[in-house]
Structures are given as C-alpha cells and as structure tokens.
XYZ file of N, CA and C in Angstrom:
417
model
N 17.892 1.870 1.918
C 16.722 1.678 2.750
C 15.907 0.544 2.174
N 15.315 -0.222 3.058
C 14.447 -1.307 2.624
C 13.141 -1.239 3.408
N 12.059 -1.532 2.730
C 10.746 -1.617 3.355
C 10.233 -3.021 3.108
N 9.730 -3.650 4.160
C 9.241 -5.011 4.034
C 7.919 -5.164 4.770
N 7.036 -5.944 4.218
C 5.751 -6.264 4.835
C 5.624 -7.780 4.827
N 5.449 -8.386 5.996
C 5.378 -9.840 6.106
C 4.048 -10.280 6.662
N 3.582 -11.414 6.167
C 2.334 -11.989 6.645
C 2.538 -12.583 8.035
N 1.438 -12.781 8.736
C 1.492 -13.249 10.112
C 1.597 -14.759 10.236
N 1.561 -15.467 9.143
C 1.586 -16.926 9.211
C 2.906 -17.416 9.799
N 2.937 -18.678 10.159
C 4.141 -19.242 10.761
C 5.342 -19.151 9.819
N 5.093 -19.151 8.515
C 6.185 -19.079 7.550
C 6.769 -17.680 7.418
N 6.042 -16.658 7.829
C 6.490 -15.269 7.702
C 6.931 -14.937 6.281
N 6.133 -15.331 5.311
C 6.503 -15.058 3.933
C 6.266 -13.580 3.609
N 7.109 -13.017 2.756
C 6.975 -11.587 2.450
C 5.807 -11.300 1.516
N 5.066 -10.253 1.849
C 4.009 -9.756 0.973
C 4.556 -8.660 0.068
N 5.576 -7.976 0.548
C 6.146 -6.858 -0.205
C 7.558 -6.584 0.311
N 8.502 -6.474 -0.592
C 9.867 -6.066 -0.229
C 10.357 -5.103 -1.293
N 10.910 -4.011 -0.832
C 11.468 -3.007 -1.752
C 12.746 -2.486 -1.152
N 13.828 -2.493 -1.917
C 15.103 -2.002 -1.396
C 15.747 -1.040 -2.381
N 16.406 -0.063 -1.815
C 17.188 0.909 -2.576
C 18.480 1.107 -1.810
N 19.637 0.880 -2.311
C 19.968 0.417 -3.660
C 19.717 -1.076 -3.808
N 19.588 -1.535 -5.049
C 19.236 -2.932 -5.299
C 20.441 -3.859 -5.316
N 21.654 -3.339 -5.331
C 22.824 -4.223 -5.416
C 23.041 -5.055 -4.149
N 22.560 -4.628 -3.003
C 22.686 -5.394 -1.765
C 21.366 -6.045 -1.364
N 20.530 -6.344 -2.333
C 19.181 -6.811 -2.034
C 19.180 -8.123 -1.238
N 20.066 -9.056 -1.568
C 20.109 -10.329 -0.847
C 20.503 -10.113 0.617
N 21.428 -9.198 0.849
C 21.840 -8.868 2.217
C 20.657 -8.269 2.994
N 19.881 -7.407 2.341
C 18.702 -6.815 2.972
C 17.652 -7.880 3.292
N 17.458 -8.815 2.379
C 16.495 -9.889 2.629
C 16.895 -10.677 3.877
N 18.172 -10.964 4.008
C 18.663 -11.687 5.181
C 18.437 -10.860 6.451
N 18.743 -9.568 6.398
C 18.560 -8.684 7.550
C 17.095 -8.643 7.971
N 16.205 -8.512 7.015
C 14.773 -8.455 7.314
C 14.306 -9.784 7.897
N 14.738 -10.876 7.303
C 14.291 -12.187 7.787
C 14.780 -12.449 9.217
N 16.008 -12.071 9.524
C 16.512 -12.273 10.888
C 15.819 -11.340 11.879
N 15.383 -10.191 11.415
C 14.701 -9.259 12.314
C 13.332 -9.778 12.735
N 12.750 -10.668 11.958
C 11.443 -11.219 12.312
C 11.495 -12.000 13.624
N 12.652 -12.604 13.928
C 12.813 -13.288 15.221
C 12.738 -12.290 16.370
N 13.348 -11.134 16.178
C 13.310 -10.091 17.211
C 11.877 -9.574 17.367
N 11.164 -9.425 16.255
C 9.764 -8.988 16.310
C 8.940 -9.994 17.103
N 9.120 -11.269 16.835
C 8.385 -12.310 17.564
C 8.699 -12.263 19.058
N 9.967 -12.049 19.399
C 10.344 -11.940 20.811
C 9.643 -10.763 21.481
N 9.623 -9.620 20.792
C 8.981 -8.430 21.368
C 7.476 -8.618 21.510
N 6.856 -9.275 20.547
C 5.416 -9.510 20.612
C 5.088 -10.450 21.765
N 5.867 -11.508 21.913
C 5.576 -12.496 22.951
C 5.893 -11.980 24.348
N 6.737 -10.962 24.454
C 7.078 -10.420 25.769
C 5.962 -9.559 26.356
N 5.037 -9.115 25.501
C 3.892 -8.330 25.974
C 2.920 -9.289 26.650
N 2.472 -8.941 27.822
C 1.559 -9.837 28.541
C 0.258 -9.991 27.774
N -0.356 -11.140 27.918
C -1.588 -11.444 27.183
C -2.740 -10.522 27.560
N -2.726 -9.975 28.765
C -3.809 -9.092 29.203
C -3.755 -7.735 28.510
N -2.587 -7.362 28.042
C -2.428 -6.034 27.448
C -2.404 -6.065 25.931
N -2.827 -7.160 25.310
C -2.748 -7.296 23.861
C -3.509 -6.186 23.147
N -4.698 -5.843 23.631
C -5.493 -4.808 22.968
C -4.887 -3.423 23.120
N -4.083 -3.224 24.150
C -3.534 -1.899 24.419
C -2.076 -1.773 24.007
N -1.506 -2.811 23.405
C -0.078 -2.764 23.106
C 0.228 -1.749 22.013
N 1.408 -1.257 22.058
C 1.907 -0.303 21.064
C 2.221 -1.066 19.778
N 1.748 -0.568 18.658
C 2.012 -1.217 17.375
C 3.459 -1.008 16.937
N 4.002 0.160 17.254
C 5.373 0.491 16.882
C 6.319 -0.194 17.861
N 7.218 -1.009 17.352
C 8.150 -1.747 18.209
C 9.469 -1.017 18.420
N 9.703 0.015 17.637
C 10.928 0.796 17.793
C 12.117 0.132 17.128
N 13.292 0.512 17.591
C 14.536 -0.032 17.056
C 14.650 -1.488 17.485
N 14.662 -2.383 16.516
C 14.782 -3.804 16.827
C 16.222 -4.143 17.176
N 17.126 -3.709 16.311
C 18.562 -3.852 16.602
C 19.359 -3.025 15.602
N 20.469 -2.489 16.067
C 21.367 -1.788 15.151
C 22.486 -2.727 14.693
N 22.962 -2.536 13.494
C 24.160 -3.223 13.033
C 25.194 -2.145 12.745
N 26.314 -2.566 12.245
C 27.363 -1.604 11.937
C 26.929 -0.648 10.828
N 26.166 -1.176 9.869
C 25.778 -0.388 8.699
C 24.335 0.093 8.709
N 23.450 -0.598 9.445
C 22.024 -0.323 9.357
C 21.355 -0.291 10.719
N 20.177 0.326 10.742
C 19.284 0.278 11.899
C 17.993 -0.370 11.422
N 17.485 -1.310 12.200
C 16.299 -2.072 11.818
C 15.165 -1.715 12.772
N 14.038 -1.260 12.207
C 12.869 -0.864 12.991
C 11.704 -1.791 12.663
N 10.800 -1.973 13.635
C 9.678 -2.868 13.434
C 8.350 -2.286 13.858
N 7.285 -2.871 13.309
C 5.915 -2.454 13.557
C 5.039 -3.678 13.297
N 4.041 -3.901 14.127
C 3.139 -5.038 13.957
C 1.709 -4.533 14.040
N 0.898 -4.932 13.071
C -0.510 -4.531 13.081
C -1.277 -5.413 14.058
N -2.517 -5.059 14.329
C -3.359 -5.873 15.206
C -3.636 -7.246 14.619
N -3.553 -7.362 13.303
C -3.761 -8.654 12.649
C -2.447 -9.406 12.465
N -1.414 -8.963 13.153
C -0.095 -9.608 13.197
C 0.693 -9.529 11.897
N 0.392 -8.561 11.041
C 1.220 -8.320 9.868
C 2.392 -7.470 10.329
N 3.582 -7.872 9.933
C 4.796 -7.216 10.409
C 5.373 -6.321 9.322
N 5.734 -5.109 9.717
C 6.430 -4.187 8.825
C 7.834 -3.998 9.376
N 8.810 -4.013 8.488
C 10.202 -3.808 8.883
C 10.784 -2.743 7.967
N 11.468 -1.777 8.570
C 12.186 -0.754 7.808
C 13.640 -0.807 8.222
N 14.527 -0.864 7.238
C 15.963 -0.864 7.476
C 16.516 0.422 6.883
N 17.204 1.212 7.706
C 17.789 2.468 7.236
C 19.286 2.458 7.499
N 19.984 3.265 6.749
C 21.430 3.387 6.890
C 21.778 4.003 8.244
N 22.742 3.434 8.933
C 23.145 3.947 10.252
C 23.697 5.358 10.184
N 24.230 5.734 9.036
C 24.807 7.075 8.911
C 23.741 8.162 8.800
N 22.475 7.775 8.621
C 21.385 8.743 8.524
C 20.982 9.174 9.934
N 21.640 10.202 10.438
C 21.376 10.675 11.799
C 20.232 11.677 11.847
N 19.793 12.153 10.689
C 18.711 13.141 10.663
C 17.347 12.498 10.899
N 17.264 11.194 10.741
C 15.995 10.484 10.887
C 15.713 10.229 12.364
N 14.629 10.789 12.859
C 14.261 10.679 14.273
C 13.188 9.606 14.465
N 13.001 9.222 15.722
C 12.056 8.165 16.057
C 10.630 8.517 15.641
N 10.225 9.777 15.830
C 8.860 10.156 15.453
C 8.668 10.112 13.935
N 9.727 10.328 13.159
C 9.631 10.218 11.704
C 9.479 8.761 11.272
N 10.173 7.873 11.971
C 10.032 6.441 11.692
C 8.601 5.999 12.010
N 8.061 6.461 13.147
C 6.664 6.151 13.504
C 5.711 6.620 12.407
N 5.947 7.815 11.917
C 5.103 8.375 10.867
C 5.190 7.531 9.594
N 6.387 7.052 9.277
C 6.557 6.195 8.102
C 5.758 4.902 8.264
N 5.811 4.320 9.451
C 5.059 3.091 9.699
C 3.554 3.345 9.633
N 3.094 4.487 10.132
C 1.666 4.810 10.047
C 1.225 4.923 8.592
N 2.057 5.572 7.774
C 1.740 5.687 6.348
C 1.694 4.309 5.690
N 2.664 3.460 6.040
C 2.674 2.101 5.503
C 1.422 1.337 5.910
N 1.066 1.454 7.178
C -0.108 0.750 7.694
C -1.371 1.243 6.996
N -1.522 2.546 6.842
C -2.697 3.100 6.162
C -2.772 2.637 4.706
N -1.634 2.648 4.034
C -1.606 2.213 2.639
C -1.874 0.710 2.538
N -1.358 -0.050 3.489
C -1.619 -1.495 3.526
C -3.120 -1.749 3.735
N -3.745 -0.953 4.590
C -5.185 -1.082 4.824
C -5.957 -0.808 3.541
N -5.509 0.190 2.778
C -6.150 0.473 1.492
C -6.034 -0.726 0.542
N -4.878 -1.388 0.543
C -4.694 -2.572 -0.295
C -5.656 -3.676 0.135
N -5.785 -3.877 1.446
C -6.665 -4.933 1.967
C -8.133 -4.656 1.654
N -8.490 -3.385 1.529
C -9.885 -3.016 1.237
C -10.233 -3.184 -0.234
N -9.243 -3.421 -1.069
C -9.485 -3.623 -2.487
C -10.179 -4.976 -2.677
N -11.379 -4.997 -3.271
C -12.106 -6.267 -3.422
C -11.411 -7.258 -4.359
N -10.451 -6.794 -5.154
C -9.755 -7.679 -6.087
C -8.454 -8.237 -5.517
N -8.109 -7.828 -4.296
C -6.889 -8.339 -3.663
C -7.229 -9.571 -2.839
N -6.459 -10.629 -3.021
C -6.619 -11.840 -2.221
C -5.629 -11.776 -1.062
N -6.110 -11.714 0.178
C -5.196 -11.646 1.328
C -4.194 -12.798 1.301
N -2.939 -12.437 1.521
C -1.854 -13.416 1.492
C -1.064 -13.395 0.202
N -1.641 -12.820 -0.866
C -0.907 -12.689 -2.122
C 0.104 -11.554 -2.002
N 1.186 -11.611 -2.775
C 2.123 -10.485 -2.777
C 1.417 -9.188 -3.169
N 1.821 -8.100 -2.564
C 1.213 -6.796 -2.840
C 1.777 -6.258 -4.146
N 0.890 -6.003 -5.104
C 1.300 -5.486 -6.400
C 0.580 -4.186 -6.734
N 0.119 -3.511 -5.713
C -0.612 -2.264 -5.888
C 0.339 -1.140 -6.298
N -0.017 -0.437 -7.345
C 0.802 0.700 -7.787
C 0.746 1.836 -6.780
N -0.416 2.029 -6.162
C -0.546 3.094 -5.162
C 0.352 2.802 -3.956
N 0.384 1.552 -3.507
C 1.247 1.163 -2.388
C 2.711 1.351 -2.772
N 3.064 0.904 -3.974
C 4.443 1.031 -4.446
C 4.860 2.493 -4.583
N 3.956 3.333 -5.079
C 4.262 4.766 -5.198
C 4.457 5.414 -3.835
N 3.641 5.027 -2.863
C 3.780 5.574 -1.516
C 5.128 5.180 -0.922
N 5.525 3.917 -1.110
C 6.823 3.458 -0.596
C 7.953 4.185 -1.308
N 7.850 4.343 -2.616
C 8.887 5.068 -3.364
C 9.032 6.490 -2.885
N 7.908 7.162 -2.664
C 7.927 8.538 -2.180
C 8.576 8.609 -0.810
N 8.231 7.663 0.048
C 8.799 7.620 1.389
C 10.316 7.391 1.340
N 10.763 6.532 0.451
C 12.194 6.243 0.339
C 12.970 7.444 -0.192
N 12.379 8.175 -1.108
C 13.031 9.372 -1.653
C 13.170 10.436 -0.569
N 12.150 10.586 0.263
C 12.195 11.592 1.327
C 13.270 11.286 2.351
N 13.530 9.998 2.603
C 14.509 9.593 3.606
C 15.927 9.712 3.061
N 16.102 9.456 1.779
C 17.446 9.458 1.182
C 18.084 10.815 1.203
C-alpha cells in the first residue's frame, strides 16, 4: 500500500509519500505520478458552476493488474492518492473514503502548525503515525 499527498502546483511535487513494502517504491512512485493525470481529468470534468459542491472523494481512478488506485482532492487542490493491492477484496469503498477523511483531517492538523511552511515536505510524526496505523489496519 502506498499513501501520497501532492501539492496543487503545476509541478505536482510530492509533500508526502509512504509505501509498504519498500522494495517496489520506484514502481509506486511511477503509479502515483501517472495517477495525477487521471485526477486532473476528473477535476476538470466537473463543471465550473459546481466547484463548491463537488465531491472531494474521486473514487477508483484506475485499476491495474496488481493494484487499485484511489484519489481525493481537497478544496485547496491538494491531491491524495492511495494505492492498494488488487487482491485485497475486503477493503470497501466506504473504508477508502474513511481513510481519505482521516488523511485530510491529519493534513489539516499539519497545516495548522505555525512552524510548518506550506509546500515543504510533511515531516510531522503525528501525520506519519496516523499513516502507519492506517497501513497496518489495511494489511
């Protein structure tokens, strides 16, 4: 499983990436980076009049043979991507939504820290612990 948080800038640079297991980390980075194109497509397909009412959870972005890629975008255009193993059939859509809500809440806590500079990589221990706990529950 991999959890990724990307900034909204045109470069889409990562603020946080965590993968388990770590031996396929480069493959996960590629999967997450390619999924950002799908996220952009889904965001742009929403009409401009409904921007305030749009759903933050984007759902399944695309499945691959080995993984399922899910997306979420905050109102400030920060993108969250979760990649899970395709063989994990016990994980339901509402559980993925809940994971994204937890990520979003924890990300908000990081942003509220007066010592955090927006745009810097996330190095919060509380955020990292929350992601670790979430990954253990899914495994």
